[in-house]
Coordinates of C-alpha atoms and ligand atoms in Angstrom, one line a residue:
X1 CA 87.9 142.5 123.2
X2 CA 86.1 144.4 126.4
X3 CA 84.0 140.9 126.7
X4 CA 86.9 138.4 126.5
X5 CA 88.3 140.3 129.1
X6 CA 85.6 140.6 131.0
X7 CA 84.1 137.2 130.5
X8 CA 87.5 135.0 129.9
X9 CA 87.3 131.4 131.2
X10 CA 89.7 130.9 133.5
X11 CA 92.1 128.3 132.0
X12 CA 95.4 127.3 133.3
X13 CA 97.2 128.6 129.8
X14 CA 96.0 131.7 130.2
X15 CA 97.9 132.3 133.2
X16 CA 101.0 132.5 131.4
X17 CA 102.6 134.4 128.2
X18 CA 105.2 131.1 128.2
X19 CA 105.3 130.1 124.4
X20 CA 105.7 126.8 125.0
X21 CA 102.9 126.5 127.4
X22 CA 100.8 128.0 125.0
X23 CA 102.0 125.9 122.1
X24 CA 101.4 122.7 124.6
X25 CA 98.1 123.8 125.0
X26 CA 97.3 125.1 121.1
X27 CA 98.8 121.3 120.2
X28 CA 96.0 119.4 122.8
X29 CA 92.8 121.8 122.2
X30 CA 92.8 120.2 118.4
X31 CA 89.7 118.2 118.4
X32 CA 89.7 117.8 121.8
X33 CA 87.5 119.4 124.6
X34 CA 88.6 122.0 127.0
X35 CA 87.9 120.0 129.6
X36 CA 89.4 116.8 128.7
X37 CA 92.7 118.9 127.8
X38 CA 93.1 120.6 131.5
X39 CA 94.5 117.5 133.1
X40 CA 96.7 116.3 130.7
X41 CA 98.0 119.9 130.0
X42 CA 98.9 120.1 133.9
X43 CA 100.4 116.9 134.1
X44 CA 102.6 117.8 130.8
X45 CA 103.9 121.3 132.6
X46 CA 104.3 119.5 135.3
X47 CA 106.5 116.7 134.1
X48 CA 108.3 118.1 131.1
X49 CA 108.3 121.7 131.9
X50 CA 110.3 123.2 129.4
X51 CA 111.5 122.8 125.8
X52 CA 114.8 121.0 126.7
X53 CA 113.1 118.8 128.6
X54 CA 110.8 117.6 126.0
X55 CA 113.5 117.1 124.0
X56 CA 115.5 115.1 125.8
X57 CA 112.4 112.9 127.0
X58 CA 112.3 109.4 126.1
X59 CA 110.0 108.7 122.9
X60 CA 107.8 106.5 125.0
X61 CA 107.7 108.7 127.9
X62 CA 105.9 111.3 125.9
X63 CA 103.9 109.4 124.0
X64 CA 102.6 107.9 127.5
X65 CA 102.0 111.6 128.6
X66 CA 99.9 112.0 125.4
X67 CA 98.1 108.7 125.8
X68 CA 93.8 109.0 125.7
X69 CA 94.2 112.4 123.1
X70 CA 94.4 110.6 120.1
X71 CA 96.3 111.6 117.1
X72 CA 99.6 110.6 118.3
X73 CA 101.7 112.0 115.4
X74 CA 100.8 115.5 117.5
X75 CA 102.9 114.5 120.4
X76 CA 106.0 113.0 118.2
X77 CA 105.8 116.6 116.3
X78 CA 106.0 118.1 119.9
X79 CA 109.1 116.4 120.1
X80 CA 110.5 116.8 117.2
X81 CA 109.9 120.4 117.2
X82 CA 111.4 120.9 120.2
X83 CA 114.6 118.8 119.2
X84 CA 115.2 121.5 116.5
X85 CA 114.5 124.6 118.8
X86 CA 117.4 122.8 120.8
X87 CA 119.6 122.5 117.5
X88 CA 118.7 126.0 115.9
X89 CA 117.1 128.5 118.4
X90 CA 119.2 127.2 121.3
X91 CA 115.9 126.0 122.9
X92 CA 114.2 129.4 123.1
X93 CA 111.0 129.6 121.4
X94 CA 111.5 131.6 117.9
X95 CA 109.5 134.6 117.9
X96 CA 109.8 135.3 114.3
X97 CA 106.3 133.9 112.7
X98 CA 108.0 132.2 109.7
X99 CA 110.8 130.0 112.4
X100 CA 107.4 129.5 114.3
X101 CA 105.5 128.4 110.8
X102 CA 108.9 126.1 110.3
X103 CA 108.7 123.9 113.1
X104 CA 107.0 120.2 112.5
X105 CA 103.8 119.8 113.4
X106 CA 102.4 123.5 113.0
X107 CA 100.7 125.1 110.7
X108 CA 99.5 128.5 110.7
X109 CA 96.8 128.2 112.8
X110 CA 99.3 126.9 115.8
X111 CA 101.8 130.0 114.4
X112 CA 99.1 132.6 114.8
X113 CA 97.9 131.4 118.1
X114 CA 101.4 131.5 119.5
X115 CA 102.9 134.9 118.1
X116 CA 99.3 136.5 118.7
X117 CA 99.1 135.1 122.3
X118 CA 102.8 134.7 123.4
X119 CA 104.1 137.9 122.0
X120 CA 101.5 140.1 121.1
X121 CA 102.2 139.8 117.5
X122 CA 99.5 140.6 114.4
X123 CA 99.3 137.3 113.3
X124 CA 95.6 136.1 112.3
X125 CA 94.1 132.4 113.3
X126 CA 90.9 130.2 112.3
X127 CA 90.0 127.5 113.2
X128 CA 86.1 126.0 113.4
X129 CA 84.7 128.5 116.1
X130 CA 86.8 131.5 114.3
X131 CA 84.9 131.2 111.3
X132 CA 81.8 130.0 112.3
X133 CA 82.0 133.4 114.4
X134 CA 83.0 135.4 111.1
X135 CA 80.4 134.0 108.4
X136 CA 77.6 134.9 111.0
X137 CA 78.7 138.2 111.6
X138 CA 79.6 138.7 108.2
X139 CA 77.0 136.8 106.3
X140 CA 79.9 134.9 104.7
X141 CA 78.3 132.2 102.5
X142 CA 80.4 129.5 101.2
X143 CA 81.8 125.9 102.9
X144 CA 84.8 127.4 105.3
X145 CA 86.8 124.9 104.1
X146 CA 86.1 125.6 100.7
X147 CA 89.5 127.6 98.8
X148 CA 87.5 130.7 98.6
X149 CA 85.8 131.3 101.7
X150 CA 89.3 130.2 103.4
X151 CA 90.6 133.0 101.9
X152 CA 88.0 135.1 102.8
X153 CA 88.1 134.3 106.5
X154 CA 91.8 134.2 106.6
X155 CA 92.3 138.2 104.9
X156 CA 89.3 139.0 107.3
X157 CA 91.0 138.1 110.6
X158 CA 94.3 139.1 109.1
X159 CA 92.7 143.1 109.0
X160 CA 91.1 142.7 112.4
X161 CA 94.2 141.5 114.6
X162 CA 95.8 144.5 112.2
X163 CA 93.3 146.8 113.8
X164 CA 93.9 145.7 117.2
X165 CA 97.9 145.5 116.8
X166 CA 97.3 149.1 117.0
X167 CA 95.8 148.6 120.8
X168 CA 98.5 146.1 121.8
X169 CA 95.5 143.9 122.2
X170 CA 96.0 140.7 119.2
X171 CA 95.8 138.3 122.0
X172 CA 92.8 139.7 123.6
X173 CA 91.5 139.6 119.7
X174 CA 92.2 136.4 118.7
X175 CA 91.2 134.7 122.1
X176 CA 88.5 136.8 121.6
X177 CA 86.9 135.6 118.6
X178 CA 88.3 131.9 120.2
X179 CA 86.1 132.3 122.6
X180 CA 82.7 133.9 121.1
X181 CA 82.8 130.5 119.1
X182 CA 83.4 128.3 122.4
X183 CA 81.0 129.9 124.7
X184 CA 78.2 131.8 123.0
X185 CA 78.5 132.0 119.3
X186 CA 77.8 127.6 119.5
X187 CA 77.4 125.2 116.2
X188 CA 73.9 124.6 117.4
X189 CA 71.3 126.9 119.6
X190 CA 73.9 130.1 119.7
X191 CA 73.4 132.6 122.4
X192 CA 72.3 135.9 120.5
X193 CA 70.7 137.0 123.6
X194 CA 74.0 137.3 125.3
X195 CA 76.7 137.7 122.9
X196 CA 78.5 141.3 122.3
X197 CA 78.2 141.7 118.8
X198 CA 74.7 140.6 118.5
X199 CA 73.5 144.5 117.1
X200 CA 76.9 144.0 114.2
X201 CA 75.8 140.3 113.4
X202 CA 74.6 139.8 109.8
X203 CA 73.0 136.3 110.7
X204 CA 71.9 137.5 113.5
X205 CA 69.8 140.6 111.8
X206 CA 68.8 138.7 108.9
X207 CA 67.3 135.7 111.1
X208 CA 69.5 133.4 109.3
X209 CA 71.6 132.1 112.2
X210 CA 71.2 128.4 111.7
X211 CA 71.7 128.8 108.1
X212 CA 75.7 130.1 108.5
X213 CA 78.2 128.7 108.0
X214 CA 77.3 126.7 105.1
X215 CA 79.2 123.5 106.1
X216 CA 79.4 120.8 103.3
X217 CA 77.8 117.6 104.9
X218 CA 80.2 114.8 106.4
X219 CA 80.8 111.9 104.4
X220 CA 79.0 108.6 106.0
X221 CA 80.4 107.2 108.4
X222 CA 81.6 103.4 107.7
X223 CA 81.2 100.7 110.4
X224 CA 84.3 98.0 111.2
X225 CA 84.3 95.0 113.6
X226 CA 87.4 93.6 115.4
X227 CA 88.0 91.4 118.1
X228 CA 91.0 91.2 120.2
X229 CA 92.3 88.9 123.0
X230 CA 93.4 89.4 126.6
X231 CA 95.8 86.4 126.7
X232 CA 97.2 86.2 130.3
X233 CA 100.5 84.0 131.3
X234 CA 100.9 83.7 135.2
X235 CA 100.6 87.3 136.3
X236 CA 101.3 88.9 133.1
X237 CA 98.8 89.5 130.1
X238 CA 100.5 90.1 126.0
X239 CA 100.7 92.8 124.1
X240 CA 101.9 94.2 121.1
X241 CA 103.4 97.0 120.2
X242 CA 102.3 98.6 117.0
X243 CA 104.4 99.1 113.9
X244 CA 106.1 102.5 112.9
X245 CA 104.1 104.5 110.5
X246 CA 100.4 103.2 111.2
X247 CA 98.2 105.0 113.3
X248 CA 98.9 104.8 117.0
X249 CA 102.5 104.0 115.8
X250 CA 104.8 102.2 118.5
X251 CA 101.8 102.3 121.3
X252 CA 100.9 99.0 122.8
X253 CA 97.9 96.9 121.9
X254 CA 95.9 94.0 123.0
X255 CA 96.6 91.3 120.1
X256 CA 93.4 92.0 117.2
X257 CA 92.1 91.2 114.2
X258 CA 89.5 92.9 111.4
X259 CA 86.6 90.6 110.9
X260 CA 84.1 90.1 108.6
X261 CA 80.6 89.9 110.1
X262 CA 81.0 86.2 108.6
X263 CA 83.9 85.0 110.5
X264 CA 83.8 83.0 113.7
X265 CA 85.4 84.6 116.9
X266 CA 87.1 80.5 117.2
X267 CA 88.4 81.2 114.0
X268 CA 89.7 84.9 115.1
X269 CA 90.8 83.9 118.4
X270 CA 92.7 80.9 116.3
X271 CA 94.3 82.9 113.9
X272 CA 95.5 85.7 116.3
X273 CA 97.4 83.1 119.0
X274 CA 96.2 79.8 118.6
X275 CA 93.9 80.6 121.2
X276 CA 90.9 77.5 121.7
X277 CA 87.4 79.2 121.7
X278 CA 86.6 76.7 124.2
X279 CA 88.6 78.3 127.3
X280 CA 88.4 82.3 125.9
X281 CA 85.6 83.8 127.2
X282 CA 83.9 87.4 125.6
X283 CA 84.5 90.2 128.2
X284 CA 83.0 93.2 126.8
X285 CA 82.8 95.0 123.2
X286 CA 84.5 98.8 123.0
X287 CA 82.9 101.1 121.0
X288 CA 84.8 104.1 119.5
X289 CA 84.5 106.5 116.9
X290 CA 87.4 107.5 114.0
X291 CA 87.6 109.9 112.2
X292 CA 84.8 108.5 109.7
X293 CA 85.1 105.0 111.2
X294 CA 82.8 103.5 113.8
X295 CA 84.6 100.9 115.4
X296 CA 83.4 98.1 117.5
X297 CA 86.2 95.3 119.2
X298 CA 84.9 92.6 120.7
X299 CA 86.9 91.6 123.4
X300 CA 87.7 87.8 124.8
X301 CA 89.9 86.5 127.9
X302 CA 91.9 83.7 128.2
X303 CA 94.7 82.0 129.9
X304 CA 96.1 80.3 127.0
X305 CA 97.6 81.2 123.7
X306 CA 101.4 82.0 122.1
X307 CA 103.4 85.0 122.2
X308 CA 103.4 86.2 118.4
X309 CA 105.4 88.3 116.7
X310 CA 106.2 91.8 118.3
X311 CA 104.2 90.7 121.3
X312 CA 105.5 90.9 125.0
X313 CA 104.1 90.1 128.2
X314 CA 103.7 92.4 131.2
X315 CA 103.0 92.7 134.5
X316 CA 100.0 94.4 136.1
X317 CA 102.6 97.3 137.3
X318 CA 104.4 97.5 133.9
X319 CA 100.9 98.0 132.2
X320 CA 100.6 101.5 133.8
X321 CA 104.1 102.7 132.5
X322 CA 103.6 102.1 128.9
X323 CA 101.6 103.8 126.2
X324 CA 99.0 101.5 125.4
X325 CA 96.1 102.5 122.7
X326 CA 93.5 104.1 125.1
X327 CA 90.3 102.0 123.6
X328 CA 92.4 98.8 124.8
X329 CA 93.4 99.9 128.1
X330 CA 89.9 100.6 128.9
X331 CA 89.1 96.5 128.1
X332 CA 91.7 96.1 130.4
X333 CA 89.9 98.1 133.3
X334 CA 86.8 96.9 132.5
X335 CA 88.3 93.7 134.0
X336 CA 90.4 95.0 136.7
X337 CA 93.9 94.4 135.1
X338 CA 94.5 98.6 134.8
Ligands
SF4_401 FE1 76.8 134.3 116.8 FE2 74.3 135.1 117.5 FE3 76.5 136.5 118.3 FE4 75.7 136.5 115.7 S1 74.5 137.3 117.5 S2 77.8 136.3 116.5 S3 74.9 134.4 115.5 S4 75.9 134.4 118.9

């Protein structure tokens, strides 16, 4: 706790003991860099400041804010959540850890971070760096995802923010901990020579740092091809906007298809508009990784084709007000539309 507050970054959430801040911030840092979070965060405060506000946004207005983070059912939680601290805490953030726990979208990671942080409460969190920080110190063996080592970690940093409830310091704890795993206590080439509780650290004193935590190998990764169109009419260039329950849900898209290596891009570019391979012409491929999926879109122009179904042309200026899947939009500045 003496090193976190000494040694802290200085990030724009921790200026403030604002719940909601917090829980906008908790919400973004989920598989998503520090860095990369920053901007969006401050653009989020800035434009929907409070809970009411997020409530009341329009569906696609959020979703836009949320645009490039990925996972998009995390911003539609946001506002769902929000909508029923309107209805049933009269839009204050509930301090009580099982209202927090009830909201969509968090689970008790999210609720510890926010009663530990927000309102000094003794509520435990861990996530990736937490226990990666925890089986080294402790010489934890076991997957951390596995039931039992969850457990494990979870009663473990339950009795430490105990301990420190007794200092009025569970924020400092639990950021604490955050933090050792962020910035010294790393996946790969940790720190020792630096970190705080290097003369308490099993793994540490047993020279069997890279050997903890004991993380059950990833499945493979599976590779998928698509190719998509940037079909322009005039001025404005088509889109689609995707379907509700699907990944990505109601964000706009450049018109695509899966392939098989086998297939044609005439026969693709056919089936997708009636588009003639003849006058399309390849742009550029995106490359992008989910979840277990390595993606590669191959992209083609062209200035003729249909409309299809759930497709709608823009202009230039209307393409930068609507939420449009991020690995598409970056096709579209690779040729100057965005
Ligand atoms: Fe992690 Fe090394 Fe610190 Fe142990 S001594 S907690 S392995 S950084």
């Amino acid at each position: 706790m003496a090193w976190f507050r000494a040694c802290q970054r200085d990030l724009p959430w921790r200026r403030t003991r604002d719940p909601y801040a917090i829980w906008i911030s908790e919400i973004m840092l989920q598989q998503t860099q520090v860095k990369t979070v920053i901007p969006y965060w401050e653009r989020w405060m800035r434009e929907l400041p409070t809970i009411r506000t997020l409530a009341e946004a329009k569906p696609e207005r959020v979703l836009k804010l949320w645009e490039g983070l990925g996972y998009y059912s995390r911003a539609r939680n946001l506002q769902a959540a929000a909508t029923q601290i309107v209805n049933t805490h009269d839009g204050e953030f509930p301090r009580r850890y099982e209202d927090i726990l009830n909201l969509p979208g968090i689970g008790r990671y999210t609720a510890g971070a926010v009663a530990s942080i927000a309102f000094g409460q003794p509520t435990p969190l861990v996530d990736g760096n937490v226990a990666r920080v925890l089986c080294r110190v402790l010489g934890l063996r076991g997957d951390p995802k596995s039931k039992e080592t969850s457990a494990a970690l979870w009663e473990t940093a339950g009795g430490l923010v105990q301990a420190a409830h007794a200092n009025e310091a569970c924020s400092e704890l639990n950021q604490g901990l955050m933090e050792l795993g962020a910035t010294i206590c790393l996946p790969r080439g940790p720190l020792c020579a630096h970190c705080p509780v290097q003369s308490r650290c099993y793994a540490y004193q047993n020279n069997c740092v890279a050997e903890l935590p004991e993380v059950a190998a990833r499945p493979q990764t599976t590779a998928r091809i698509f190719r998509a169109a940037i079909i322009s009419s005039g001025e404005k260039i088509l889109l689609r906007q995707r379907p509700p329950d699907v990944v990505n849900a109601r964000f706009w898209e450049l018109p695509n298809l899966e392939v098989t290596v086998s297939e044609s891009a005439s026969e693709t570019l056919y089936k997708l508009a009636r588009v003639k391979m003849e006058i399309a012409k390849p742009v550029c491929v995106i490359k992008h990784t989910i979840t277990r999926y390595r993606i590669q879109t191959e992209v083609y122009e062209t200035n003729s084709g249909t409309s299809i179904s759930g497709g709608n042309f823009f202009t230039r200026r209307e393409l930068h007000d609507i939420p449009i899947v991020s690995f598409h939009r970056k096709a579209l500045q690779k040729i100057g539309l965005v």
